[in-house]
Backbone as CSV, one residue per row, in Angstrom:
resi,resn,N_x,N_y,N_z,CA_x,CA_y,CA_z,C_x,C_y,C_z
1,MET,1.055,-1.236,0.171,-0.197,0.097,-0.156,0.974,1.347,0.040
2,ARG,0.567,2.226,-0.532,1.422,3.404,-0.772,0.810,4.204,0.329
3,SER,2.215,4.963,0.743,2.261,5.837,1.918,1.934,7.338,1.870
4,PHE,1.518,7.846,2.622,1.381,9.372,2.604,2.263,10.123,1.786
5,LYS,3.644,9.642,2.254,4.819,10.327,1.653,4.897,10.200,0.158
6,ASP,4.745,8.842,-0.380,4.820,8.699,-1.672,3.877,9.382,-2.468
7,ASN,2.424,9.710,-1.803,1.600,10.331,-2.851,1.773,11.721,-2.768
8,GLU,2.464,12.250,-1.485,2.877,13.693,-1.597,3.794,13.937,-2.449
9,ARG,5.221,12.978,-2.763,5.915,13.208,-3.926,5.377,12.941,-5.217
10,SER,4.521,12.068,-5.393,3.939,12.077,-6.701,2.963,13.447,-7.014
11,LEU,2.171,13.864,-6.041,1.597,15.004,-6.301,2.539,16.062,-6.690
12,ALA,3.726,16.365,-5.977,4.769,17.439,-5.904,5.152,17.340,-7.443
13,ARG,5.319,15.939,-7.970,6.087,15.734,-9.106,5.092,16.238,-10.382
14,LEU,3.839,16.200,-10.039,2.853,16.614,-11.005,2.601,18.077,-11.158
15,GLY,3.050,18.866,-9.895,2.710,20.295,-9.874,1.971,20.676,-8.855
16,PHE,1.667,19.516,-7.880,0.589,20.011,-7.053,0.967,20.212,-5.730
17,THR,0.454,21.618,-4.798,1.043,21.730,-3.510,-0.083,21.517,-2.530
18,GLN,0.459,21.203,-1.457,-0.297,20.799,-0.295,-0.561,22.155,0.746
19,ASP,-1.682,22.857,0.534,-1.854,24.109,1.443,-3.003,23.986,2.401
20,VAL,-2.840,23.870,3.493,-4.051,24.096,4.388,-4.870,23.006,4.105
21,ASP,-4.897,21.732,3.786,-5.492,20.704,3.250,-6.124,20.862,1.838
22,VAL,-5.597,21.590,1.272,-6.441,21.898,-0.198,-5.111,21.965,-1.159
23,CYS,-5.526,21.017,-2.057,-4.456,20.500,-3.320,-4.843,21.583,-4.379
24,ARG,-3.667,22.530,-4.947,-3.876,23.173,-6.063,-2.940,22.731,-7.105
25,VAL,-3.481,22.771,-8.142,-2.306,22.381,-9.631,-1.773,23.764,-10.085
26,LYS,-0.693,23.683,-10.412,0.081,24.944,-11.008,-0.782,24.936,-12.357
27,ALA,-0.855,26.484,-12.759,-1.737,26.735,-13.923,-1.224,25.646,-15.177
28,ASN,-0.032,25.600,-15.395,0.584,24.853,-16.627,1.427,23.515,-16.149
29,ALA,0.736,22.614,-15.481,1.623,21.559,-15.026,1.915,20.488,-16.237
30,GLY,1.160,20.751,-17.413,1.535,20.008,-18.349,0.336,18.706,-18.797
31,ALA,0.673,17.763,-19.532,-0.249,16.836,-19.365,-0.054,15.726,-18.677
32,LEU,-0.851,15.029,-18.132,-0.536,13.898,-16.980,-0.965,12.388,-17.643
33,THR,-0.340,11.497,-17.136,-0.886,10.428,-17.821,-2.135,9.880,-16.744
34,ASN,-3.008,8.714,-17.465,-4.023,8.194,-16.530,-3.641,7.713,-15.190
35,PHE,-2.576,7.218,-15.075,-2.136,6.666,-13.643,-2.108,8.213,-12.795
36,GLU,-1.370,9.295,-13.219,-1.287,10.175,-12.480,-2.782,11.105,-11.968
37,VAL,-3.470,11.012,-13.241,-5.172,11.249,-12.797,-5.570,10.127,-11.793
38,LEU,-5.543,9.246,-12.098,-6.127,8.262,-11.128,-5.509,8.654,-9.638
39,ASN,-4.244,8.558,-9.614,-3.752,8.698,-8.618,-4.256,10.017,-7.573
40,LEU,-4.336,11.343,-8.406,-4.857,12.530,-7.907,-6.473,12.344,-7.308
41,ILE,-7.129,11.666,-8.398,-8.482,11.274,-7.679,-8.609,10.695,-6.366
42,ASN,-7.716,9.348,-6.399,-7.591,8.631,-5.347,-7.236,9.499,-4.079
43,SER,-6.382,10.275,-4.243,-5.748,10.915,-3.009,-6.898,11.948,-2.445
44,LYS,-7.803,12.204,-3.287,-8.704,13.105,-2.804,-9.786,12.187,-1.750
45,GLY,-9.732,10.901,-2.085,-10.465,9.825,-1.312,-11.506,9.104,-2.211
46,ALA,-11.579,9.481,-3.488,-12.680,8.541,-4.396,-12.233,7.002,-4.244
47,SER,-13.285,6.371,-3.777,-13.241,4.984,-3.832,-14.650,4.475,-3.846
48,LYS,-14.825,3.302,-3.711,-15.995,2.651,-3.467,-16.549,2.883,-2.150
49,ASP,-15.813,3.128,-1.134,-16.073,3.399,0.163,-16.179,5.081,0.629
50,THR,-17.647,5.420,0.271,-17.975,6.915,0.268,-17.601,7.809,1.754
51,THR,-17.217,6.859,2.906,-17.261,7.425,4.025,-15.545,7.972,4.267
52,ARG,-14.598,7.468,3.044,-13.155,7.909,3.544,-13.005,9.021,2.316
53,VAL,-13.678,9.710,2.220,-13.708,10.925,0.966,-13.082,12.148,1.984
54,ILE,-12.192,12.590,1.182,-10.859,13.541,1.907,-11.779,14.942,1.450
55,ALA,-11.522,15.189,0.290,-12.366,16.504,-0.255,-13.648,16.410,-1.108
56,ALA,-14.131,17.479,-1.353,-15.282,17.284,-2.092,-15.110,16.787,-3.486
57,ILE,-15.779,15.639,-3.892,-15.362,14.940,-5.187,-16.850,14.894,-5.930
58,ALA,-16.530,15.394,-7.259,-17.800,15.381,-8.016,-18.071,14.163,-8.651
59,ARG,-19.430,13.966,-9.243,-19.854,12.682,-9.718,-18.947,12.266,-10.858
60,SER,-18.690,13.188,-11.704,-17.726,12.970,-12.776,-16.477,12.542,-12.646
61,GLU,-16.125,12.882,-11.274,-14.847,12.519,-10.833,-14.956,11.201,-10.423
62,TYR,-15.820,10.675,-9.850,-16.165,8.943,-9.727,-16.118,8.474,-10.886
63,LYS,-16.862,8.791,-11.823,-17.076,8.167,-13.031,-15.738,7.868,-13.841
64,VAL,-14.603,9.129,-13.722,-13.479,8.901,-14.352,-12.530,7.816,-13.366
65,CYS,-12.491,7.927,-12.180,-12.125,6.901,-11.465,-12.326,5.463,-11.508
66,ASP,-13.863,5.219,-11.777,-14.307,3.828,-11.922,-13.752,3.576,-13.464
67,TYR,-13.695,4.507,-14.312,-13.194,4.034,-15.910,-11.738,3.781,-15.507
68,LEU,-10.926,4.548,-15.099,-9.692,4.308,-14.958,-9.302,3.081,-14.328
69,ASN,-10.072,2.597,-13.120,-9.845,1.327,-12.539,-9.816,0.326,-13.380
70,GLU,-10.388,0.285,-14.722,-10.459,-0.819,-15.196,-9.701,-0.806,-16.459
71,THR,-8.662,0.230,-16.323,-7.692,0.395,-17.622,-6.190,0.033,-16.844
72,VAL,-5.303,0.136,-17.664,-3.814,-0.074,-17.187,-3.646,0.602,-16.069
73,ALA,-3.994,1.814,-16.120,-3.593,2.771,-15.158,-3.682,2.476,-13.433
74,SER,-4.566,1.408,-13.360,-4.845,0.961,-11.930,-3.848,0.034,-11.681
75,THR,-2.881,-0.395,-12.397,-1.977,-1.544,-12.048,-0.646,-0.896,-12.059
76,GLN,-0.669,0.398,-12.693,0.960,1.047,-12.692,1.355,1.484,-11.513
77,THR,2.411,1.868,-11.328,3.075,2.550,-9.955,3.844,3.768,-10.214
78,LEU,4.123,4.535,-9.720,4.598,5.769,-9.768,6.175,5.213,-10.319
79,GLU,6.640,4.623,-9.630,7.992,3.733,-10.025,8.215,3.226,-11.670
80,SER,7.161,2.545,-11.492,7.218,2.052,-13.245,6.882,3.248,-14.414
81,VAL,6.256,4.112,-14.058,5.964,5.268,-15.009,6.992,6.156,-15.187
82,THR,7.562,6.217,-14.143,8.626,7.412,-13.862,10.022,6.721,-14.646
83,THR,10.294,5.276,-14.262,11.350,4.655,-14.804,11.117,4.288,-16.421
84,PHE,10.050,4.057,-16.931,9.836,4.126,-18.227,9.785,5.245,-18.885
85,SER,9.257,6.599,-18.477,9.502,7.705,-18.878,11.041,8.050,-18.924
86,ASP,11.949,7.780,-18.157,13.197,8.017,-17.964,14.045,7.174,-18.981
87,LYS,13.663,5.853,-19.389,14.554,5.284,-20.109,13.834,5.384,-21.762
88,CYS,12.558,6.046,-21.867,12.278,6.436,-23.183,13.005,7.624,-23.798
89,LYS,13.502,8.551,-22.919,14.286,9.757,-23.355,15.681,9.191,-24.102
90,ASP,15.956,7.915,-23.902,17.317,7.273,-24.843,16.701,7.047,-26.057
91,PHE,15.333,6.994,-26.354,14.793,6.531,-27.844,14.564,8.028,-28.301
92,LYS,14.748,9.143,-27.776,14.313,10.416,-28.374,12.740,10.738,-29.052
93,LEU,12.044,9.810,-27.870,10.672,9.921,-28.193,10.272,11.543,-27.449
94,ALA,8.769,11.756,-28.044,8.519,13.150,-27.554,7.825,13.253,-26.472
95,LYS,7.399,13.858,-25.624,6.848,13.768,-24.217,5.489,13.167,-24.563
96,ALA,4.684,13.566,-25.600,3.043,13.264,-26.092,3.282,11.762,-26.342
97,GLU,4.443,11.246,-26.973,4.468,9.964,-27.253,4.597,9.187,-26.128
98,ILE,5.546,9.290,-25.266,5.590,8.588,-24.063,4.218,8.502,-23.327
99,LEU,3.674,9.603,-23.073,2.260,9.660,-22.455,1.266,8.665,-23.357
100,ASN,1.149,8.982,-24.346,0.181,7.756,-25.155,0.619,6.261,-24.748
101,ILE,2.011,6.046,-24.760,2.323,4.544,-24.740,2.010,4.075,-23.190
102,ILE,2.252,5.036,-22.211,1.782,4.567,-21.049,0.451,4.581,-20.730
103,ASN,-0.476,5.407,-21.358,-1.653,5.334,-21.383,-2.498,4.037,-21.991
104,ILE,-1.882,3.665,-23.050,-2.577,2.724,-23.854,-1.843,1.003,-23.289
105,ARG,-0.611,1.262,-23.241,0.311,0.180,-22.615,-0.112,-1.061,-23.847
106,PRO,0.401,-0.774,-25.011,0.283,-1.792,-25.870,0.797,-2.975,-25.464
107,SER,-0.031,-4.130,-26.048,0.612,-5.516,-25.342,0.648,-6.512,-26.636
108,VAL,-0.636,-6.807,-27.115,-0.687,-7.715,-28.014,-0.200,-7.383,-29.537
109,ASP,-0.915,-6.398,-30.015,-0.408,-6.086,-31.425,0.467,-4.809,-31.556
110,PHE,1.660,-4.728,-30.806,2.270,-3.743,-30.433,2.545,-2.889,-31.400
111,LYS,3.159,-3.660,-32.936,3.507,-2.644,-33.972,2.380,-1.835,-34.400
112,ALA,1.250,-2.730,-34.549,0.145,-2.006,-35.038,-0.560,-0.724,-34.482
113,LEU,-0.433,-0.830,-33.129,-0.834,0.406,-32.032,0.351,1.709,-32.206
114,LEU,1.622,1.187,-32.332,2.772,1.930,-32.534,2.641,2.847,-33.677
115,ASP,1.912,2.444,-34.760,2.147,3.379,-35.660,1.363,4.783,-35.799
116,PRO,0.318,4.653,-34.982,-0.358,5.978,-34.703,0.188,6.844,-33.555
117,ILE,0.891,6.041,-32.703,1.329,6.552,-31.439,2.750,7.544,-31.774
118,ILE,3.670,6.852,-32.396,4.980,7.502,-33.014,5.261,7.775,-34.496
119,GLU,5.441,8.933,-34.769,5.475,9.615,-35.915,6.542,9.565,-36.621
120,GLU,6.612,8.597,-37.779,7.990,8.185,-38.650,8.994,7.707,-37.780
121,PRO,8.762,6.818,-37.261,9.732,5.944,-36.507,10.940,5.575,-37.169
122,LYS,10.646,5.029,-38.234,12.114,4.603,-39.333,12.662,5.733,-39.578
123,GLU,12.198,6.746,-40.187,12.995,8.254,-40.409,13.587,8.630,-39.357
124,ARG,13.167,8.955,-38.246,13.649,9.121,-36.836,14.670,8.149,-36.263
125,GLY,14.775,6.997,-36.885,15.771,5.838,-36.238,15.463,5.428,-34.794
126,ILE,14.024,5.097,-34.494,13.866,4.994,-33.413,13.375,3.408,-33.426
127,ASP,14.078,2.834,-32.343,13.930,1.167,-32.231,12.765,0.958,-31.501
128,THR,11.984,0.637,-32.660,10.623,-0.209,-31.881,10.269,-1.258,-31.040
129,ASP,11.420,-2.306,-31.468,11.561,-3.229,-30.482,11.979,-3.198,-29.502
130,GLY,13.022,-1.970,-29.333,13.290,-1.569,-27.899,12.732,-1.100,-26.975
131,ILE,11.608,-0.124,-27.399,10.324,0.345,-26.825,9.328,-0.638,-26.265
132,LEU,9.213,-1.910,-27.101,8.205,-2.938,-26.786,8.973,-3.570,-25.612
133,GLU,10.134,-4.117,-25.777,10.904,-4.519,-24.607,10.898,-3.756,-23.355
134,LEU,10.748,-2.325,-23.516,10.856,-1.684,-22.347,9.379,-1.584,-21.511
135,VAL,8.405,-1.623,-22.543,6.673,-1.964,-22.232,6.385,-2.877,-21.507
136,GLN,7.443,-4.296,-21.969,6.864,-5.563,-21.378,7.661,-5.612,-19.937
137,ASP,8.988,-4.990,-19.852,9.799,-5.044,-18.380,9.322,-4.238,-17.702
138,LEU,8.933,-2.839,-18.013,8.564,-2.081,-17.024,7.070,-1.750,-16.601
139,LEU,6.169,-1.633,-17.642,5.011,-1.300,-17.307,4.044,-2.653,-17.044
140,PRO,3.162,-2.676,-15.930,2.502,-3.592,-15.747,1.362,-4.324,-16.757
141,PRO,0.960,-5.228,-16.981,0.033,-5.740,-17.933,-1.163,-5.093,-17.816
142,LEU,-2.198,-5.350,-18.756,-3.543,-4.895,-18.239,-4.281,-5.592,-17.239
143,PRO,-5.180,-5.141,-16.643,-5.832,-5.667,-15.284,-6.873,-6.818,-16.158
144,VAL,-7.167,-7.719,-15.453,-8.030,-8.867,-15.752,-9.475,-8.448,-15.092
145,VAL,-10.438,-7.925,-15.727,-11.676,-7.649,-15.385,-12.529,-8.737,-15.898
146,GLU,-13.090,-9.375,-14.750,-14.184,-10.334,-15.168,-15.579,-9.617,-15.497
147,THR,-16.026,-10.119,-16.357,-17.334,-9.525,-16.944,-18.480,-9.947,-15.772
148,GLN,-19.615,-9.346,-15.733,-20.637,-9.980,-14.970,-21.159,-11.206,-15.589
149,MET,-21.170,-11.139,-17.057,-21.732,-12.451,-17.528,-20.868,-13.478,-17.056
150,GLU,-19.441,-13.452,-17.083,-18.606,-14.436,-16.781,-18.932,-14.830,-15.257
151,LYS,-19.198,-13.850,-14.557,-19.368,-13.966,-13.111,-20.834,-14.754,-12.685
152,ASP,-21.765,-14.681,-13.620,-23.027,-15.359,-13.421,-22.809,-16.823,-14.112
153,GLN,-21.813,-16.999,-14.911,-21.649,-18.353,-15.631,-20.797,-18.945,-14.670
154,ASP,-19.899,-18.518,-13.972,-19.174,-19.262,-12.840,-20.213,-19.478,-11.689
155,GLU,-21.003,-18.662,-11.257,-21.916,-19.083,-10.320,-22.810,-20.358,-10.772
156,THR,-23.484,-20.270,-11.989,-24.191,-21.481,-12.432,-23.342,-22.680,-12.526
157,ASN,-21.982,-22.768,-12.728,-21.326,-23.773,-13.179,-21.176,-24.448,-11.687
158,ASN,-20.954,-23.479,-10.633,-20.607,-23.892,-9.245,-21.758,-24.500,-8.618
159,GLY,-22.944,-23.930,-8.976,-24.071,-24.394,-8.771,-24.659,-25.789,-9.151
160,GLU,-24.210,-26.233,-10.319,-24.450,-27.498,-10.892,-23.604,-28.540,-10.365
161,GLU,-22.286,-28.336,-10.045,-21.256,-29.133,-9.429,-21.682,-29.664,-8.110
162,SER,-22.534,-28.882,-7.104,-22.780,-29.018,-5.865,-23.858,-30.133,-5.822
């Protein structure tokens, strides 16, 4: 579980400051990864347990939180995102390209997903295989989400076996 200091460092990295229990963002903190957005919303106390809310959270923030919890952002850590970003600098990728790779976390057909993310990789001399290795080594895989239909099927199968 993440400590308060980890959240504080993460928020500071994103341009947030703590001032009398109020989080404020710098006017131009730049683009954020889905992980960073999820971390921010969670730091305000958004979760399934509404009694743990720290700051006022809009309904739209709950919806964003629910959505991001079903994406790769929910399995990422500050360490994995930071390490991946730092190592991608060796490939001379633009910040927006790195951000998109982190948010999408291509896994199955990486080459097909990479084309719209990275502009002219061959002309720029970008090693796409090296990036794929980094993705597989540093970014956690997509979360396994069991659909309601699968849950119902499992319950039916378990009931028949008894």
